[in-house]
Amino acid sequence: MITSTVPIITANLQHFSRPHSNSNDPYLRRTIISLLHKNRNDLKRLHSIHGQAIKTGTSQDPFVAFELLRLYCRLNSIDHATKLFQCTQNPNVYLYTSLVDGFVSLGSYVDAINLFSQMVHKHVLADNYAVTAVLKACVLQRALGSGREVHGLVLKSGLRLDRSIALKLVELYGKCGELGDAWKVFDEMPERDVVACTVMMGSCFDCGMVEEAIGVFNEMGTWDTVCWTAAIDGLLRNGEFNRGLEMFREMQVKGVEPNEVTFVCVLSACSQLGALELGRWIHAYMRRCGIEVNRFVAGALIHMYSRCGDIDEAKALFDAVKVKDVSTYNSMIGGLALHGKSMEAVELFGEMLKERVRPNGITFVGVLNACSHGGLGDLGCEIFQTMETVHGIEPEVEHYGCMVDILGRVGRLEEAFDFIGRMGVQADDKMLCSLLSACKIHRNIEIGEKVAKLLSEHTMIDSGSFIMLSNYYASLGRWNYAAEVREKMEEGGIVKEPGCSSIEVNNAIHEFLSGDLRHPERKRIYRKLEELNYLTKLEGYSPATEVALHDIDDEQKELALAVHSERLAICYGLISTKAYTTLRVGKNLRICDDCHAMIKLIAKITRRKIVVRDRNRFHHFENGDCSCKDYW
């Protein structure tokens, strides 16, 4: 039976009914604070106690006000906390600090910074706790200017630059790219223990200074789990996935036990590298370590299996999660979209809504991508319309990009071009590249010219966009225009990202570039490639030289196509694994039409399943067909 304590609260305070006379009564203060502690998890009862405090005149007692405000913030009732603060006469530094903390915990970083500024203007002397609280807001908001002002205040007011303040300043300067200032604060710290070194190392990683970060790591006298995990995470954030995995192995050798955050970081590396076997081993190792598969870990595992090509295992894990949140659904919807299981992704989105799990922006990116990959134009438009009207989510550039891709892929090019003109945001280069690619596929020169002009005038354009623009002109035989684009690219110091493919064999990742001759098994690889060229031509394969967009003759184009990186990776897989073993290849760029046609035939001839993950999606090749149905 559940018994309400509200009558007890009223009874305990009944005889203190006259305000003003009892506002400083220590017994009354202790009684109210004790009741607040007993009911700290019940917002409704806190309201009742607050009401009695007002009646008895104790709501202005600084200790009572502090406890009430702290508990309101703890229960995410920031509105009540703010009203209480506003009604408090001459709030002290503890009340200011408590409310600043409350704003930070709810993500209202600007409000936290503004409240601290108000405190300074009201001449309330800040202490170390208040400074640490506002610096945390500055870090999360990347508010370098405000952070510098707080730093100056600390120096001017004679506040001791204690360890907690120094650590937050190091983190702030690192996050904001001011590594020199971070080093200066760090060097002035009298005690630089493992925690301080970990923060400094993180600042180096934040600024892309990988070797400096590793230098800090190596100079530490002791290393704990948090330190190792921060080093692994920093390497991954800087694209050093193999080094991150090597550091995880070193961590094991040193006998340091990983935690769930460590495992999530390592699973992320496996996802990026497409290292399925290693990911499976790590999953098994997690079981041996007794790591609980909560929603956080489950999301990482689902993401790893789906990104590494085993969508069935990802789905099995998803089904096993008893309580699913939005991130769990997002991982699964995104995975299904990548594998071309468009209707399954849309159906799962519907199931999510039925379960009353509120979608977010990431959800819509996943489900709209699914519609794009599946050619579901009308359904994609319908889902996009519900974002704002039903779910109250304002579309961002990623969502507009998905819509342009959806319309472009189904040939609604004029509608897509008009859509860009009506958007509430400026089109980015990726969006324009998507439409330009669609114009090339659907041979719409008129709209293609308009899009190419917009893209060439775009201020923010990366190497991939330059190549797309050059390739578009080359596809029309306009070699002079294509050359001009590449010259502009060279003048800007922009380097083309080389095509690179990788394959995992016996828990090792083997990488190949186009025409690569570095691999120790290169002779066997190229013999296998010659054999496949012969066998596929018997099956009717003819090199699609029109996709080799260079001003060279067809024979040279054929040679260029024959040594694309994904073909070399597949050949290595064929000579290194048992017959009928599934091959899983990752490529950093979009797979070309010619390689796509050839791999379908290789899968048929060798009776293998070949899974290729390119920049856009997964392709499951089997028995001469591809899961994308030649739509990618």
XYZ file of C-alpha atoms in Angstrom:
632
model
C 0.000 0.000 0.000
C 1.300 3.501 -0.868
C 0.721 6.152 1.792
C 1.031 9.837 0.923
C 3.362 11.894 3.088
C 1.678 15.176 2.167
C -0.661 15.113 5.219
C 2.371 14.379 7.413
C 4.198 17.349 5.906
C 1.229 19.589 6.682
C 0.957 18.180 10.209
C 4.653 18.685 10.903
C 4.435 22.332 9.858
C 0.910 23.079 11.110
C 1.906 24.816 14.290
C 4.308 27.075 12.354
C 1.482 28.783 10.496
C 2.356 32.384 11.240
C 4.981 33.721 8.845
C 7.640 36.297 9.775
C 7.830 35.178 13.419
C 9.380 31.790 12.623
C 11.481 32.556 9.535
C 14.757 32.179 11.466
C 13.686 29.297 13.690
C 16.495 26.671 13.469
C 14.121 23.817 14.395
C 11.703 24.782 11.604
C 14.599 25.032 9.151
C 15.839 21.548 10.113
C 12.299 20.149 9.833
C 11.768 21.514 6.322
C 15.205 20.441 5.091
C 14.668 16.967 6.545
C 11.321 16.682 4.730
C 12.947 17.875 1.514
C 15.569 15.126 1.762
C 12.967 12.448 2.468
C 10.896 13.513 -0.576
C 13.791 14.440 -2.874
C 12.525 12.256 -5.745
C 8.901 13.410 -5.699
C 8.294 16.736 -7.451
C 4.656 16.973 -6.322
C 5.607 16.637 -2.658
C 8.434 19.146 -3.084
C 5.810 21.618 -4.300
C 3.760 20.973 -1.172
C 6.782 21.498 1.107
C 7.681 24.636 -0.833
C 4.144 25.939 -0.276
C 4.402 25.333 3.464
C 7.816 27.056 3.514
C 6.237 30.132 1.938
C 3.423 30.092 4.516
C 5.842 29.778 7.408
C 8.167 32.455 6.028
C 11.129 30.087 5.704
C 11.336 30.103 1.889
C 13.741 33.077 2.228
C 16.001 31.124 4.542
C 19.211 30.649 2.453
C 19.614 27.011 3.511
C 15.998 26.118 2.689
C 16.105 28.058 -0.592
C 19.351 26.312 -1.561
C 17.934 22.816 -0.899
C 14.715 23.594 -2.773
C 16.540 25.042 -5.766
C 19.049 22.188 -5.861
C 16.285 19.562 -5.791
C 14.210 21.342 -8.453
C 17.265 21.335 -10.736
C 17.957 17.698 -9.924
C 14.404 16.804 -11.010
C 14.785 18.882 -14.225
C 12.158 21.360 -13.024
C 14.191 24.347 -14.151
C 11.138 26.637 -14.411
C 10.339 26.185 -10.706
C 14.011 26.609 -9.847
C 14.155 29.868 -11.814
C 10.973 31.245 -10.201
C 12.275 30.342 -6.746
C 15.565 32.110 -7.517
C 13.769 35.217 -8.783
C 11.637 35.373 -5.637
C 14.636 35.050 -3.326
C 15.877 38.304 -1.831
C 19.610 38.870 -2.279
C 20.533 35.357 -3.505
C 23.987 34.282 -2.380
C 26.771 32.613 -4.363
C 25.487 29.131 -3.470
C 22.088 29.809 -5.047
C 23.725 31.277 -8.144
C 26.019 28.251 -8.455
C 23.181 25.798 -7.999
C 21.092 27.426 -10.742
C 24.109 27.702 -13.083
C 24.629 23.945 -12.567
C 20.944 23.373 -13.287
C 21.126 25.264 -16.592
C 24.246 23.321 -17.591
C 22.674 19.944 -16.803
C 19.726 20.802 -19.079
C 21.942 22.080 -21.908
C 21.029 25.771 -21.443
C 24.663 26.868 -21.580
C 24.015 30.462 -22.668
C 21.561 30.928 -19.771
C 24.207 29.591 -17.381
C 26.840 32.036 -18.701
C 24.381 34.967 -18.544
C 23.391 34.107 -14.962
C 27.046 34.074 -13.901
C 27.511 37.488 -15.563
C 24.484 38.765 -13.613
C 26.063 37.494 -10.402
C 29.283 39.394 -11.150
C 27.344 42.592 -11.951
C 25.416 42.240 -8.674
C 28.809 42.172 -6.907
C 28.257 38.692 -5.511
C 31.756 37.312 -4.987
C 32.323 34.169 -7.041
C 33.999 31.175 -5.449
C 35.837 28.260 -7.063
C 32.653 26.206 -7.375
C 30.816 28.977 -9.228
C 33.765 29.513 -11.574
C 34.073 25.790 -12.319
C 30.327 25.591 -13.023
C 30.341 28.479 -15.523
C 33.544 27.232 -17.196
C 31.784 23.935 -17.812
C 29.079 25.884 -19.672
C 31.768 27.749 -21.638
C 33.397 24.450 -22.642
C 30.149 22.907 -23.826
C 29.082 26.093 -25.644
C 32.613 26.598 -27.076
C 32.277 30.131 -25.676
C 35.940 31.151 -25.861
C 35.296 34.872 -25.264
C 33.207 34.268 -22.138
C 35.757 31.734 -20.910
C 38.587 34.247 -21.277
C 36.542 36.791 -19.282
C 36.052 34.251 -16.489
C 39.783 33.452 -16.562
C 40.552 37.175 -16.258
C 38.073 37.514 -13.383
C 39.829 34.703 -11.512
C 43.222 36.391 -11.913
C 41.946 39.893 -11.001
C 39.891 38.836 -7.972
C 42.736 36.942 -6.376
C 40.870 33.644 -6.534
C 43.250 30.723 -6.311
C 43.581 29.009 -9.690
C 42.835 25.650 -8.107
C 42.958 22.301 -9.838
C 39.293 22.162 -10.914
C 39.414 25.635 -12.502
C 42.730 24.918 -14.227
C 41.419 21.662 -15.676
C 38.336 23.382 -17.077
C 40.485 26.136 -18.608
C 42.755 23.561 -20.276
C 39.674 21.809 -21.655
C 38.112 25.095 -22.813
C 41.195 26.284 -24.689
C 41.693 22.852 -26.235
C 38.080 22.590 -27.428
C 38.297 26.101 -28.902
C 41.547 25.407 -30.754
C 43.767 27.577 -28.538
C 46.317 24.875 -27.718
C 49.038 27.371 -26.736
C 46.852 28.779 -23.959
C 45.940 25.257 -22.862
C 49.639 24.371 -22.535
C 50.298 27.587 -20.595
C 47.630 26.802 -17.981
C 48.722 23.155 -17.830
C 52.397 24.064 -17.314
C 51.458 26.365 -14.408
C 49.652 23.565 -12.546
C 51.697 22.486 -9.510
C 50.371 18.917 -9.601
C 49.912 17.225 -12.960
C 48.426 13.856 -12.095
C 46.830 11.324 -14.433
C 43.554 13.302 -14.571
C 45.296 16.565 -15.522
C 47.427 14.785 -18.133
C 44.321 13.118 -19.568
C 42.608 16.511 -19.974
C 45.746 17.986 -21.629
C 45.992 14.966 -23.916
C 42.337 15.434 -24.875
C 43.017 19.097 -25.709
C 45.848 18.054 -28.038
C 43.542 15.568 -29.752
C 40.840 18.261 -30.057
C 43.322 20.431 -31.964
C 44.391 17.564 -34.235
C 47.846 17.359 -32.632
C 47.938 13.565 -32.444
C 51.671 13.117 -31.827
C 51.682 15.748 -29.060
C 48.736 13.956 -27.438
C 50.542 10.613 -27.583
C 53.605 12.363 -26.127
C 51.551 13.487 -23.117
C 50.177 9.944 -22.774
C 53.645 8.381 -22.835
C 54.967 10.767 -20.183
C 52.333 9.739 -17.623
C 53.663 7.672 -14.770
C 50.458 5.693 -14.345
C 47.579 4.948 -16.671
C 44.019 4.125 -15.613
C 41.020 2.965 -17.649
C 39.781 6.513 -18.228
C 43.177 7.601 -19.549
C 43.483 4.639 -21.940
C 39.911 5.171 -23.156
C 40.511 8.890 -23.752
C 43.630 8.058 -25.800
C 41.753 5.502 -27.908
C 38.846 7.904 -28.419
C 41.202 10.734 -29.394
C 42.906 8.591 -32.025
C 39.538 7.577 -33.479
C 38.319 11.193 -33.580
C 41.385 12.004 -35.661
C 40.792 9.147 -38.106
C 43.559 6.948 -36.652
C 41.387 3.832 -36.442
C 44.158 1.233 -36.718
C 46.255 3.021 -34.103
C 43.226 3.166 -31.837
C 42.836 -0.601 -32.095
C 46.571 -1.082 -31.492
C 46.289 1.009 -28.320
C 43.353 -1.148 -27.186
C 45.547 -4.248 -27.623
C 48.343 -2.552 -25.662
C 45.836 -1.722 -22.920
C 44.989 -5.426 -22.678
C 48.675 -6.388 -22.529
C 49.178 -3.922 -19.643
C 46.351 -5.629 -17.778
C 44.090 -2.557 -17.596
C 40.440 -3.593 -17.602
C 38.278 -1.770 -20.186
C 34.864 -0.372 -19.317
C 31.758 0.037 -21.451
C 32.963 3.379 -22.839
C 36.206 1.737 -23.979
C 34.271 -0.990 -25.771
C 31.973 1.518 -27.477
C 35.051 3.397 -28.768
C 36.651 0.204 -30.097
C 33.398 -0.928 -31.725
C 33.302 2.452 -33.475
C 36.768 1.751 -34.925
C 35.580 -1.637 -36.183
C 32.583 0.094 -37.794
C 34.820 2.535 -39.641
C 37.228 -0.166 -40.834
C 34.551 -2.737 -41.650
C 36.393 -5.177 -39.366
C 33.560 -7.646 -38.758
C 35.626 -10.523 -37.335
C 37.413 -8.220 -34.924
C 34.057 -6.714 -33.950
C 32.696 -10.185 -33.246
C 35.722 -10.992 -31.107
C 35.269 -7.761 -29.131
C 31.576 -8.607 -28.640
C 32.588 -11.992 -27.203
C 35.271 -10.357 -25.041
C 32.630 -7.995 -23.632
C 30.601 -11.001 -22.504
C 33.668 -12.463 -20.768
C 34.237 -9.132 -19.001
C 30.636 -9.105 -17.805
C 29.763 -5.844 -19.586
C 26.022 -5.203 -19.430
C 24.438 -4.717 -22.850
C 22.482 -1.592 -21.989
C 20.982 0.759 -24.578
C 24.277 2.619 -24.931
C 26.277 -0.559 -25.649
C 23.487 -2.141 -27.716
C 23.420 0.900 -30.031
C 27.177 0.600 -30.596
C 26.900 -3.142 -31.335
C 23.971 -2.654 -33.732
C 25.896 0.110 -35.495
C 29.035 -2.050 -35.728
C 27.295 -5.117 -37.174
C 25.272 -3.086 -39.661
C 28.296 -1.022 -40.773
C 30.396 -4.166 -41.095
C 27.872 -5.875 -43.355
C 26.048 -8.291 -41.025
C 22.608 -6.696 -40.927
C 20.989 -9.949 -39.701
C 23.106 -9.971 -36.528
C 22.336 -6.274 -36.033
C 18.596 -7.017 -36.271
C 18.892 -9.934 -33.825
C 20.609 -7.664 -31.299
C 17.985 -4.969 -31.812
C 15.154 -7.448 -31.204
C 16.857 -8.624 -27.994
C 16.911 -5.116 -26.471
C 13.943 -4.983 -24.110
C 13.739 -1.224 -23.599
C 14.566 0.670 -26.790
C 15.175 4.410 -26.893
C 15.480 6.758 -29.854
C 19.208 6.036 -30.340
C 18.539 2.278 -30.505
C 15.900 2.804 -33.192
C 18.153 5.255 -35.035
C 20.994 2.724 -35.218
C 18.707 0.060 -36.659
C 16.838 2.323 -39.093
C 20.153 3.718 -40.359
C 21.558 0.212 -40.751
C 18.570 -1.040 -42.716
C 18.779 2.023 -44.975
C 22.473 1.375 -45.677
C 21.700 -2.204 -46.712
C 18.917 -1.170 -49.070
C 16.168 -2.663 -46.897
C 14.070 0.419 -47.450
C 10.599 -0.862 -46.605
C 11.885 -2.575 -43.456
C 13.389 0.749 -42.345
C 10.121 2.598 -43.009
C 8.122 -0.095 -41.188
C 10.479 0.124 -38.194
C 9.976 3.894 -38.179
C 6.217 3.265 -38.000
C 6.729 0.779 -35.151
C 8.806 3.373 -33.314
C 5.971 5.882 -33.519
C 3.452 3.287 -32.313
C 5.676 2.619 -29.281
C 5.523 6.376 -28.580
C 9.281 6.799 -28.917
C 9.749 10.367 -30.091
C 11.919 10.639 -33.236
C 14.672 13.215 -33.618
C 16.565 14.716 -36.538
C 18.845 11.672 -36.843
C 15.791 9.418 -37.153
C 14.555 11.357 -40.155
C 17.962 11.318 -41.851
C 17.896 7.507 -41.577
C 14.350 6.963 -42.821
C 14.683 9.522 -45.644
C 17.901 7.828 -46.755
C 15.981 4.555 -46.812
C 13.371 6.125 -49.095
C 16.126 7.448 -51.340
C 17.914 4.093 -51.676
C 14.614 2.347 -52.350
C 13.305 4.865 -54.869
C 10.318 5.615 -52.617
C 9.707 9.163 -53.852
C 6.124 9.785 -52.750
C 6.598 8.093 -49.379
C 9.761 10.096 -48.751
C 7.950 13.361 -49.486
C 5.125 12.366 -47.148
C 7.506 11.529 -44.280
C 9.434 14.767 -44.825
C 6.195 16.770 -44.534
C 5.446 15.227 -41.127
C 8.753 16.391 -39.647
C 7.514 19.862 -38.808
C 3.733 19.490 -38.984
C 3.458 16.378 -36.785
C 6.724 16.038 -34.851
C 7.740 19.685 -34.503
C 11.256 19.114 -35.868
C 12.646 21.879 -38.069
C 14.419 20.369 -41.097
C 18.146 20.990 -41.345
C 20.442 20.906 -44.364
C 20.872 17.107 -44.063
C 17.118 16.564 -44.357
C 16.823 18.905 -47.343
C 19.740 17.032 -48.900
C 17.899 13.729 -48.460
C 14.861 15.174 -50.219
C 16.929 16.431 -53.160
C 18.481 12.959 -53.403
C 15.063 11.272 -53.281
C 13.646 13.461 -56.052
C 16.795 13.252 -58.156
C 17.045 9.465 -58.006
C 13.487 8.974 -59.268
C 14.038 11.466 -62.124
C 12.003 14.372 -60.717
C 14.875 16.717 -61.521
C 12.971 19.928 -62.162
C 11.056 19.456 -58.907
C 14.357 18.857 -57.076
C 15.902 22.014 -58.568
C 12.839 24.090 -57.602
C 12.935 22.546 -54.124
C 16.505 23.852 -53.641
C 15.319 27.352 -54.533
C 12.466 27.194 -51.993
C 14.484 25.805 -49.080
C 14.947 27.810 -45.937
C 18.686 27.047 -45.901
C 21.504 27.465 -48.401
C 22.269 24.357 -50.454
C 25.619 22.810 -49.583
C 28.004 21.272 -52.120
C 26.964 17.696 -51.279
C 23.339 18.469 -52.081
C 24.296 20.021 -55.426
C 26.580 17.069 -56.220
C 23.710 14.673 -55.552
C 21.453 16.506 -58.026
C 24.270 16.856 -60.576
C 24.853 13.096 -60.395
C 21.128 12.521 -60.958
C 21.202 14.840 -63.990
C 24.105 12.828 -65.399
C 22.304 9.508 -64.836
C 19.017 10.769 -66.306
C 20.838 12.681 -69.094
C 19.166 16.008 -68.321
C 21.701 18.506 -69.660
C 19.506 21.590 -69.159
C 19.129 21.263 -65.389
C 22.612 19.776 -65.122
C 24.095 22.976 -66.525
C 22.215 25.073 -63.951
C 23.355 22.855 -61.075
C 26.950 22.809 -62.368
C 26.943 26.612 -62.415
C 25.678 26.773 -58.817
C 28.300 24.257 -57.729
C 31.165 26.060 -59.471
C 30.146 29.302 -57.712
C 29.851 27.669 -54.290
C 32.266 29.082 -51.708
C 32.643 25.856 -49.679
C 33.573 22.978 -51.962
C 35.702 19.920 -51.160
C 37.752 17.610 -53.378
C 34.844 15.226 -53.975
C 32.665 18.064 -55.258
C 35.425 19.292 -57.587
C 35.804 15.767 -58.985
C 32.034 15.429 -59.423
C 31.935 18.698 -61.355
C 34.915 17.695 -63.493
C 33.424 14.266 -64.169
C 30.115 15.818 -65.189
C 31.788 17.949 -67.853
C 33.896 14.957 -68.944
C 30.741 12.824 -69.349
C 29.509 15.417 -71.858
C 32.854 15.347 -73.653
C 33.640 18.889 -72.551
C 37.256 18.173 -71.727
C 38.269 21.839 -71.606
C 35.716 22.594 -68.874
C 36.799 19.461 -66.987
C 40.439 20.546 -67.205
C 39.566 24.043 -65.944
C 37.880 22.580 -62.875
C 40.917 20.424 -62.106
C 43.244 23.403 -62.591
C 41.146 25.422 -60.146
C 41.380 22.514 -57.736
C 45.185 22.434 -58.030
C 45.449 26.213 -57.585
C 43.483 25.887 -54.342
C 45.836 23.176 -53.100
C 42.978 20.666 -52.961
C 44.091 17.062 -53.430
C 41.790 14.380 -54.839
C 40.968 11.686 -52.321
C 42.389 8.460 -53.770
C 40.115 5.441 -54.128
C 40.949 2.947 -51.388
C 39.408 -0.450 -50.622
C 39.955 -2.726 -47.649
C 39.191 -6.340 -46.806
C 39.486 -8.193 -43.513
C 41.226 -11.589 -43.696
C 42.241 -13.543 -40.579
C 41.597 -10.547 -38.302
C 43.921 -8.300 -40.331
C 42.836 -5.359 -42.487
C 44.405 -5.264 -45.986
C 44.147 -1.979 -47.895
C 44.506 -1.415 -51.632
C 44.761 1.645 -53.852
C 43.984 1.634 -57.561
C 46.778 -0.240 -59.370
C 48.435 -1.031 -56.040
C 51.737 -2.956 -56.202
C 52.673 -2.817 -52.498
C 51.019 -5.989 -51.239
C 53.358 -8.966 -50.652
C 50.884 -11.220 -52.523
C 50.670 -8.861 -55.525
C 51.737 -11.479 -58.086
C 48.986 -13.917 -57.049
C 46.468 -11.045 -56.837
C 47.131 -9.896 -60.396
C 47.088 -13.485 -61.726
C 43.654 -13.919 -60.174
C 42.591 -10.574 -61.694
C 43.689 -11.736 -65.175
C 41.743 -14.962 -64.720
C 38.597 -13.075 -63.696
C 38.923 -10.651 -66.615
C 38.957 -13.655 -68.965
C 36.059 -15.489 -67.257
C 33.808 -12.429 -66.970
C 34.273 -11.624 -70.671
C 33.075 -15.147 -71.430
C 29.973 -14.259 -69.410
C 29.400 -11.178 -71.576
C 31.289 -8.523 -69.631
C 32.456 -5.563 -71.683
C 34.383 -2.733 -69.986
C 32.232 0.401 -69.750
C 34.978 2.772 -70.835
C 32.593 5.727 -70.799
C 32.809 5.770 -66.977
C 36.600 6.304 -67.118
C 36.322 10.060 -67.437
C 39.740 10.965 -68.780
C 40.740 12.336 -72.170
C 42.567 9.126 -73.188
C 41.870 6.333 -75.660
C 39.591 3.355 -74.866
C 42.465 0.907 -74.385
C 43.996 3.090 -71.683
C 40.573 3.540 -70.095
C 40.086 -0.240 -70.010
C 43.433 -0.684 -68.263
C 42.553 2.036 -65.729
C 39.234 0.339 -64.887
C 40.771 -3.136 -64.597
C 42.897 -2.236 -61.556
C 40.331 -0.379 -59.426
C 40.990 -0.928 -55.722
C 37.840 -2.972 -54.986
C 38.803 -5.537 -57.657
C 42.242 -5.987 -56.073
C 40.678 -6.413 -52.622
C 38.240 -9.022 -53.948
C 41.051 -10.901 -55.715
C 43.033 -11.020 -52.487
C 39.965 -12.317 -50.661
C 39.478 -15.033 -53.261
C 43.069 -16.341 -52.977
C 43.159 -16.058 -49.163
C 39.889 -17.618 -47.977
C 38.135 -20.954 -48.326
C 35.732 -21.554 -51.201
C 32.219 -20.103 -50.772
C 33.328 -17.819 -47.892
C 31.550 -14.461 -47.930
C 33.877 -11.582 -48.861
C 33.344 -8.173 -47.271
C 34.990 -5.159 -48.867
C 34.885 -1.502 -47.874
C 35.510 1.388 -50.263
C 35.875 5.067 -49.418
C 34.280 6.279 -52.672
C 31.163 5.416 -54.643
C 31.600 2.172 -56.602
C 31.672 2.858 -60.354
C 29.187 1.329 -62.807
C 31.852 -0.843 -64.447
C 33.081 -2.395 -61.185
C 29.481 -2.927 -60.121
C 28.736 -4.872 -63.312
C 31.914 -6.923 -63.029
C 31.464 -7.833 -59.348
C 27.991 -9.201 -60.101
C 29.622 -11.601 -62.566
C 32.487 -12.453 -60.161
C 29.932 -13.412 -57.504
C 28.173 -15.623 -60.038
C 31.347 -17.305 -61.371
C 32.931 -17.954 -57.955
C 29.622 -18.780 -56.243
C 30.509 -16.372 -53.487
C 28.511 -13.739 -51.693
C 30.405 -10.451 -51.944
C 29.388 -7.546 -49.736
C 30.763 -4.135 -50.711
C 30.264 -1.017 -48.602
C 30.872 2.130 -50.620
C 30.440 5.770 -49.620
C 26.660 5.621 -50.046
C 25.429 2.160 -49.088
C 25.967 -1.606 -48.969
C 25.831 -3.807 -52.060
C 25.141 -7.525 -51.521
C 26.286 -9.352 -54.674
C 25.050 -12.926 -55.132
C 24.280 -15.176 -58.118
C 24.874 -12.368 -60.608
C 22.559 -9.870 -58.887
C 22.983 -6.981 -56.455
C 20.705 -6.044 -53.573
C 20.586 -2.437 -54.811
C 18.900 -3.616 -58.030
C 21.310 -1.344 -59.929
C 19.888 1.688 -58.121
C 22.523 3.448 -56.036
